[in-house]
Short mmCIF file of C-alpha atoms and ligand atoms in Angstrom, two decimals:
data_model
loop_
_atom_site.label_atom_id
_atom_site.label_comp_id
_atom_site.label_asym_id
_atom_site.label_seq_id
_atom_site.Cartn_x
_atom_site.Cartn_y
_atom_site.Cartn_z
CA UNK M 24 182.87 35.65 49.24
CA UNK M 25 185.73 34.65 51.50
CA UNK M 26 186.26 30.93 52.09
CA UNK M 27 188.64 29.74 54.77
CA UNK M 28 189.50 26.06 55.26
CA UNK M 29 189.88 24.00 58.41
CA UNK M 30 191.87 20.78 57.95
CA UNK M 31 191.08 18.38 60.75
CA UNK M 32 194.17 16.35 61.63
CA UNK M 33 194.03 16.05 65.42
CA UNK M 34 193.01 12.38 65.65
CA UNK M 35 195.11 9.74 67.37
CA UNK M 36 195.30 7.60 64.16
CA UNK M 37 194.71 4.59 66.46
CA UNK M 38 193.25 2.44 63.64
CA UNK M 39 196.53 2.86 61.76
CA UNK M 40 198.36 1.04 64.56
CA UNK M 41 201.68 2.90 64.09
CA UNK M 42 201.40 5.51 66.87
CA UNK M 43 202.35 8.16 64.33
CA UNK M 44 199.84 10.68 62.94
CA UNK M 45 198.55 9.29 59.64
CA UNK M 46 198.74 12.71 57.98
CA UNK M 47 202.52 12.61 58.44
CA UNK M 48 202.87 9.22 56.72
CA UNK M 49 204.43 9.26 53.26
CA UNK M 50 202.78 8.17 50.04
CA UNK M 51 205.59 8.02 47.48
CA UNK M 52 207.63 11.20 48.00
CA UNK M 53 205.08 13.32 49.89
CA UNK M 54 203.24 13.25 53.20
CA UNK M 55 199.46 12.87 53.31
CA UNK M 56 199.01 16.42 54.65
CA UNK M 57 201.19 17.86 51.88
CA UNK M 58 198.93 16.37 49.19
CA UNK M 59 195.92 17.84 51.00
CA UNK M 60 197.53 21.27 51.44
CA UNK M 61 198.57 21.37 47.78
CA UNK M 62 194.98 20.69 46.68
CA UNK M 63 193.79 23.68 48.76
CA UNK M 64 196.66 25.80 47.41
CA UNK M 65 195.27 25.24 43.90
CA UNK M 66 191.62 26.06 44.57
CA UNK M 67 190.16 29.25 43.24
CA UNK M 68 187.79 29.72 46.23
CA UNK M 69 189.79 29.11 49.39
CA UNK M 70 192.07 31.93 50.62
CA UNK M 71 193.61 30.46 53.77
CA UNK M 72 193.97 27.21 55.69
CA UNK M 73 193.93 26.41 59.39
CA UNK M 74 195.27 22.98 60.37
CA UNK M 75 193.91 21.56 63.62
CA UNK M 76 196.41 19.06 65.00
CA UNK M 77 197.93 17.36 68.04
CA UNK M 78 200.50 19.55 69.84
CA UNK M 79 203.24 16.96 69.29
CA UNK M 80 202.73 17.07 65.48
CA UNK M 81 202.63 20.83 65.09
CA UNK M 82 206.30 21.46 64.30
CA UNK M 83 206.50 18.71 61.68
CA UNK M 84 203.22 19.85 60.12
CA UNK M 85 204.51 23.41 59.95
CA UNK M 86 207.45 22.18 57.83
CA UNK M 87 204.97 20.49 55.48
CA UNK M 88 203.37 23.85 54.72
CA UNK M 89 206.59 25.51 53.60
CA UNK M 90 206.67 27.17 50.20
CA UNK M 91 202.90 27.50 49.89
CA UNK M 92 201.62 30.94 48.93
CA UNK M 93 198.28 30.84 50.76
CA UNK M 94 198.58 31.43 54.52
CA UNK M 95 198.48 28.25 56.64
CA UNK M 96 198.16 28.47 60.42
CA UNK M 97 198.10 25.79 63.07
CA UNK M 98 196.07 25.27 66.21
CA UNK M 99 195.86 22.47 68.75
CA UNK M 100 192.74 20.29 68.55
CA UNK M 101 190.29 19.25 71.25
CA UNK M 102 189.21 15.84 72.58
CA UNK M 103 186.53 15.21 69.93
CA UNK M 104 186.11 16.17 66.29
CA UNK M 105 183.48 18.77 67.18
CA UNK M 106 185.80 20.38 69.74
CA UNK M 107 188.68 20.35 67.24
CA UNK M 108 186.62 22.10 64.59
CA UNK M 109 185.56 24.67 67.20
CA UNK M 110 189.24 25.43 67.88
CA UNK M 111 189.75 25.83 64.15
CA UNK M 112 186.78 28.20 63.87
CA UNK M 113 188.17 30.33 66.70
CA UNK M 114 191.63 30.47 65.13
CA UNK M 115 190.71 30.99 61.47
CA UNK M 116 190.93 34.38 59.72
CA UNK M 117 187.78 36.43 59.14
CA UNK M 118 185.65 34.84 56.38
CA UNK M 119 182.09 34.21 55.14
CA UNK M 120 182.26 30.43 54.74
CA UNK M 121 184.21 27.69 56.53
CA UNK M 122 185.43 24.74 54.44
CA UNK M 123 185.90 21.74 56.71
CA UNK M 124 188.02 18.91 55.35
CA UNK M 125 189.68 15.79 56.75
CA UNK M 126 193.47 16.17 56.63
CA UNK M 127 193.55 12.44 55.82
CA UNK M 128 191.74 12.81 52.47
CA UNK M 129 194.79 13.58 50.30
CA UNK M 130 193.12 12.63 47.02
CA UNK M 131 190.75 15.57 47.13
CA UNK M 132 190.89 17.64 43.93
CA UNK M 133 190.88 21.46 43.76
CA UNK M 134 187.91 21.19 41.41
CA UNK M 135 185.74 19.28 43.92
CA UNK M 136 186.63 21.78 46.69
CA UNK M 137 185.55 24.65 44.42
CA UNK M 138 182.33 22.84 43.43
CA UNK M 139 181.28 22.34 47.07
CA UNK M 140 182.13 26.01 47.82
CA UNK M 141 179.90 27.19 44.94
CA UNK M 142 177.08 24.93 46.12
CA UNK M 143 177.34 26.33 49.66
CA UNK M 144 176.69 29.84 48.30
CA UNK M 145 173.36 28.52 46.96
CA UNK M 146 172.33 26.40 49.95
CA UNK M 147 174.21 27.67 53.02
CA UNK M 148 175.43 24.15 53.82
CA UNK M 149 176.88 21.72 51.28
CA UNK M 150 178.97 18.56 51.31
CA UNK M 151 180.45 16.07 48.86
CA UNK M 152 178.91 12.60 48.98
CA UNK M 153 178.84 9.42 46.89
CA UNK M 154 176.07 6.81 46.52
CA UNK M 155 176.68 3.90 48.85
CA UNK M 156 177.97 0.85 46.95
CA UNK M 157 177.30 -1.48 49.85
CA UNK M 158 173.95 -2.32 51.33
CA UNK M 159 174.09 -1.02 54.92
CA UNK M 160 172.54 -2.61 58.01
CA UNK M 161 171.53 -1.11 61.30
CA UNK M 162 172.51 -3.55 64.03
CA UNK M 163 172.03 -3.93 67.78
CA UNK M 164 174.80 -4.26 70.34
CA UNK M 165 174.89 -8.07 69.88
CA UNK M 166 175.38 -7.82 66.13
CA UNK M 167 171.83 -8.74 65.12
CA UNK M 168 170.32 -6.88 62.19
CA UNK M 169 167.51 -4.57 63.19
CA UNK M 170 166.82 -2.88 59.89
CA UNK M 171 168.03 -2.55 56.29
CA UNK M 172 167.67 0.96 54.85
CA UNK M 173 166.90 1.20 51.14
CA UNK M 174 170.31 1.38 49.44
CA UNK M 175 169.27 3.81 46.72
CA UNK M 176 168.59 6.44 49.41
CA UNK M 177 171.98 6.01 51.09
CA UNK M 178 174.84 8.39 50.46
CA UNK M 179 178.31 8.08 52.00
CA UNK M 180 179.23 11.62 53.04
CA UNK M 181 182.76 12.87 52.45
CA UNK M 182 184.55 16.14 53.03
CA UNK M 183 184.86 18.99 52.13
CA UNK M 184 181.75 20.20 53.91
CA UNK M 185 181.18 23.92 53.46
CA UNK M 186 179.00 26.11 55.68
CA UNK M 187 178.03 29.72 55.91
CA UNK M 188 180.07 30.70 58.96
CA UNK M 189 177.25 32.40 60.88
CA UNK M 190 175.00 29.36 60.35
CA UNK M 191 177.74 26.96 61.47
CA UNK M 192 178.55 28.99 64.61
CA UNK M 193 174.88 29.07 65.57
CA UNK M 194 174.54 25.30 65.09
CA UNK M 195 177.71 24.70 67.07
CA UNK M 196 176.55 26.76 70.06
CA UNK M 197 173.15 24.95 69.93
CA UNK M 198 174.95 21.59 70.12
CA UNK M 199 177.29 22.71 72.91
CA UNK M 200 174.33 24.03 74.92
CA UNK M 201 172.45 20.74 74.46
CA UNK M 202 175.56 18.75 75.42
CA UNK M 203 175.70 17.03 72.04
CA UNK M 204 178.88 16.02 70.28
CA UNK M 205 178.70 15.07 66.58
CA UNK M 206 181.28 13.19 64.48
CA UNK M 207 180.09 14.79 61.24
CA UNK M 208 179.75 18.53 60.69
CA UNK M 209 176.60 18.25 58.54
CA UNK M 210 174.87 16.67 61.56
CA UNK M 211 175.31 19.93 63.46
CA UNK M 212 173.27 21.76 60.83
CA UNK M 213 170.73 18.92 60.53
CA UNK M 214 170.25 19.20 64.31
CA UNK M 215 169.00 22.77 63.84
CA UNK M 216 166.44 21.59 61.28
CA UNK M 217 168.15 23.52 58.47
CA UNK M 218 168.72 21.88 55.07
CA UNK M 219 172.08 20.45 54.04
CA UNK M 220 172.64 19.92 50.32
CA UNK M 221 174.86 17.11 48.97
CA UNK M 222 176.66 17.18 45.64
CA UNK M 223 178.30 14.28 43.86
CA UNK M 224 181.71 13.70 45.37
CA UNK M 225 184.44 11.41 44.11
CA UNK M 226 184.96 7.71 44.95
CA UNK M 227 188.70 8.45 44.78
CA UNK M 228 188.39 10.96 47.66
CA UNK M 229 188.96 8.25 50.27
CA UNK M 230 189.68 8.84 53.94
CA UNK M 231 192.84 7.11 55.10
CA UNK M 232 191.82 5.24 58.21
CA UNK M 233 193.35 1.74 58.22
CA UNK M 234 196.68 0.50 56.72
CA UNK M 235 195.06 -0.97 53.58
CA UNK M 236 193.72 2.49 52.69
CA UNK M 237 197.35 3.48 52.00
CA UNK M 238 197.67 0.67 49.46
CA UNK M 239 194.55 1.96 47.70
CA UNK M 240 195.75 5.60 47.88
CA UNK M 241 199.11 4.65 46.32
CA UNK M 242 197.36 2.89 43.46
CA UNK M 243 194.99 5.81 42.90
CA UNK M 244 197.86 8.32 42.87
CA UNK M 245 199.81 6.20 40.37
CA UNK M 246 196.74 6.06 38.14
CA UNK M 247 196.25 9.83 38.53
CA UNK M 248 199.83 10.47 37.37
CA UNK M 249 199.12 8.47 34.23
CA UNK M 250 195.94 10.44 33.67
CA UNK M 251 197.61 13.85 34.05
CA UNK M 252 197.72 15.32 30.62
CA UNK M 253 200.50 17.57 29.42
CA UNK M 254 200.37 20.16 26.68
CA UNK M 255 203.31 21.73 24.91
CA UNK M 256 203.44 25.21 23.40
CA UNK M 257 205.95 27.17 21.34
CA UNK M 258 206.20 30.86 20.51
CA UNK M 259 208.39 33.01 18.28
CA UNK M 260 208.72 36.76 17.87
CA UNK M 261 211.09 39.28 16.32
CA UNK M 262 211.29 43.06 16.65
CA UNK M 263 213.36 45.64 14.79
CA UNK M 264 216.14 47.53 16.67
CA UNK M 265 215.67 51.30 16.57
CA UNK M 266 217.32 54.45 17.94
CA UNK M 267 215.70 56.26 20.85
CA UNK M 268 213.93 53.21 22.33
CA UNK M 269 214.60 51.36 25.58
CA UNK M 270 215.75 47.76 25.26
CA UNK M 271 213.52 45.62 27.48
CA UNK M 272 213.87 41.83 27.56
CA UNK M 273 211.91 39.62 30.01
CA UNK M 274 210.91 42.84 31.79
CA UNK M 275 214.55 43.83 32.44
CA UNK M 276 215.92 47.10 31.06
CA UNK M 277 219.20 46.38 29.29
CA UNK M 278 221.77 49.09 28.81
CA UNK M 279 222.32 49.41 25.03
CA UNK M 280 222.48 52.18 22.43
CA UNK M 281 219.27 50.98 20.73
CA UNK M 282 215.95 49.47 21.75
CA UNK M 283 213.24 47.39 20.10
CA UNK M 284 210.52 49.14 18.11
CA UNK M 285 206.89 48.23 18.63
CA UNK M 286 203.43 49.28 19.78
CA UNK M 287 204.01 48.02 23.33
CA UNK M 288 207.37 48.06 25.11
CA UNK M 289 208.37 45.51 22.40
CA UNK M 290 209.66 42.94 24.91
CA UNK M 291 210.23 40.25 22.32
CA UNK M 292 211.02 37.54 24.90
CA UNK M 293 207.83 38.18 26.91
CA UNK M 294 205.88 38.08 23.64
CA UNK M 295 207.39 34.76 22.54
CA UNK M 296 206.61 33.23 25.95
CA UNK M 297 203.06 34.60 25.98
CA UNK M 298 202.47 33.00 22.58
CA UNK M 299 203.93 29.70 23.77
CA UNK M 300 201.55 29.66 26.77
CA UNK M 301 198.53 30.65 24.68
CA UNK M 302 199.52 28.07 22.07
CA UNK M 303 199.74 25.26 24.63
CA UNK M 304 196.22 26.10 25.86
CA UNK M 305 194.93 26.70 22.29
CA UNK M 306 193.82 30.21 23.29
CA UNK M 307 195.04 32.03 20.20
CA UNK M 308 197.97 34.48 20.28
CA UNK M 309 198.85 37.83 21.86
CA UNK M 310 198.16 39.71 18.62
CA UNK M 311 194.55 38.55 18.93
CA UNK M 312 194.29 39.13 22.70
CA UNK M 313 196.03 42.52 22.84
CA UNK M 314 195.73 43.99 19.31
CA UNK M 315 198.27 46.66 18.32
CA UNK M 316 195.38 48.67 16.87
CA UNK M 317 194.07 49.15 20.43
CA UNK M 318 195.48 52.30 22.04
CA UNK M 319 195.10 50.65 25.47
CA UNK M 320 198.24 48.64 24.68
CA UNK M 321 200.37 51.55 23.45
CA UNK M 322 203.65 51.39 25.40
CA UNK M 323 202.17 48.48 27.42
CA UNK M 324 204.32 46.62 29.92
CA UNK M 325 204.56 43.21 28.25
CA UNK M 326 205.18 41.51 31.61
CA UNK M 327 201.70 42.66 32.69
CA UNK M 328 200.30 41.16 29.48
CA UNK M 329 202.20 37.93 30.27
CA UNK M 330 200.63 37.89 33.74
CA UNK M 331 197.17 38.20 32.14
CA UNK M 332 198.01 35.37 29.74
CA UNK M 333 198.93 33.15 32.72
CA UNK M 334 195.67 34.04 34.46
CA UNK M 335 193.70 32.96 31.37
CA UNK M 336 195.70 29.75 31.02
CA UNK M 337 194.99 28.87 34.69
CA UNK M 338 191.31 29.70 34.28
CA UNK M 339 191.21 26.86 31.71
CA UNK M 340 192.46 24.45 34.39
CA UNK M 341 196.16 24.32 33.45
CA UNK M 342 199.21 24.68 35.64
CA UNK M 343 202.58 25.77 34.24
CA UNK M 344 205.22 23.03 34.38
CA UNK M 345 208.23 24.88 33.00
CA UNK M 346 209.16 27.50 30.44
CA UNK M 347 212.33 27.89 28.35
CA UNK M 348 213.23 31.03 26.40
CA UNK M 349 216.05 31.58 23.90
CA UNK M 350 216.85 35.19 22.98
CA UNK M 351 218.72 35.60 19.67
CA UNK M 352 220.79 38.80 19.67
CA UNK M 353 224.20 39.68 18.23
CA UNK M 354 224.59 42.45 20.79
CA UNK M 355 224.54 43.35 23.68
CA UNK M 356 225.91 40.65 26.02
CA UNK M 357 222.92 39.37 28.00
CA UNK M 358 224.66 37.04 30.47
CA UNK M 359 224.68 39.61 33.35
CA UNK M 360 220.89 40.01 33.10
CA UNK M 361 219.80 36.36 32.95
CA UNK M 362 219.24 35.98 36.74
CA UNK M 363 216.93 39.01 36.91
CA UNK M 364 215.10 37.90 33.77
CA UNK M 365 214.33 34.48 35.29
CA UNK M 366 213.11 36.10 38.53
CA UNK M 367 210.90 38.54 36.61
CA UNK M 368 209.34 35.81 34.44
CA UNK M 369 208.77 33.61 37.52
CA UNK M 370 207.00 36.48 39.33
CA UNK M 371 204.79 37.33 36.34
CA UNK M 372 203.82 33.67 35.83
CA UNK M 373 203.44 32.93 39.58
CA UNK M 374 205.91 30.05 39.41
CA UNK M 375 209.36 29.40 40.89
CA UNK M 376 212.58 30.63 39.23
CA UNK M 377 213.57 26.95 39.01
CA UNK M 378 210.76 26.45 36.49
CA UNK M 379 212.12 29.22 34.26
CA UNK M 380 215.06 29.04 31.88
CA UNK M 381 216.34 32.01 29.87
CA UNK M 382 219.22 31.55 27.42
CA UNK M 383 220.87 33.90 24.95
CA UNK M 384 222.65 33.13 21.72
CA UNK M 385 223.95 34.91 18.62
CA UNK M 386 223.52 33.92 14.99
CA UNK M 387 227.19 34.36 14.19
CA UNK M 388 226.65 37.58 12.23
CA UNK M 389 224.04 35.97 9.96
CA UNK M 390 220.54 37.16 9.18
CA UNK M 391 218.33 39.73 10.90
CA UNK M 392 219.74 39.32 14.39
CA UNK M 393 223.31 38.67 13.26
CA UNK M 394 223.41 41.91 11.25
CA UNK M 395 222.04 43.84 14.24
CA UNK M 396 218.74 44.72 12.56
CA UNK M 397 216.61 43.14 15.23
CA UNK M 398 216.32 40.74 18.16
CA UNK M 399 214.32 37.50 18.06
CA UNK M 400 213.10 35.16 20.77
CA UNK M 401 211.89 31.57 20.86
CA UNK M 402 210.00 30.05 23.78
CA UNK M 403 208.57 26.68 24.71
CA UNK M 404 206.47 25.74 27.70
CA UNK M 405 204.78 22.75 29.25
CA UNK M 406 201.32 22.92 30.81
CA UNK M 407 199.81 20.23 33.02
CA UNK M 408 196.20 19.77 34.07
CA UNK M 409 195.54 20.91 37.63
CA UNK M 410 193.80 17.80 38.90
MG1 MG I 513 205.96 41.17 19.52
#
């Protein structure tokens, strides 16, 4: 199933009273839209994002999407929310489901986005919502109460709202034909008589509308930082040096008269790092995951195994903060290879080279590495939770 997101950010932000688009306001060191984009970057379901915005904000918004791996494109919005979403639908890449989200809900979590996406597969139309904490009143134009709906039946609907694309397009053309313009995307589907399912959202997933919402968002983000848990891992490996083998360290072939012996390519540094990552996530070790009794791993590219380790670590909800490797070898000189090693590790782990450190040292002629019998590697890493 292909899910493509539409971030609605074309409003005038008039209730903010600053004249500036609220999605370009900063909360601590990041803009509102950057928080939102980063949440979508980390979802498992969503493949691409289309931001619907005012023409005057497009260039600044484009800068906010730099460095993200998932494609982000931009399109100018219409006069109303419904018209803006329509522009987004027309501009988005081919997909099965559209994921509509307010650009001004920066506290959305990747997990909630993925949960609504899964629910939409079951029901065709799904949205996040929370039970109303306030009793709500229906009033007339003069402010007199006409009716009080039963609070226990009231849900405050949030975004994301996820729809089967064909269903949404049909509902949209129905509304356009009938001259109706809705402020909420679920209403479009309701208007066709089709069911819309709600799942429990998150009270933290607030929509920034008025200036005091920024005070609340700042407090929630500070609290979230405190909640973010970190896990540390360490790994160690050593392999014997042997004639007639290639020397591969961090995926880089090093020119040397000997290489490391082993069942796989014997990349001792990639092994130490894999064990550090598995250790941090308490997922065992590479010996258990890729046993040397299994012929499938004979001569295996250890960087491919490292990539698989990273995939498993992410599947448990962790993100990689940084990794640090120390290779212990008397010979050869590794300094000329360090840059390529860092790039290779970064690519295999899907992180930036700035998050990767590779160092080399000798043991002053002492012990296994010092006497040239083998090469050892130590690695540490830090994992953070994704939410
Ligand atoms: Mg090994």
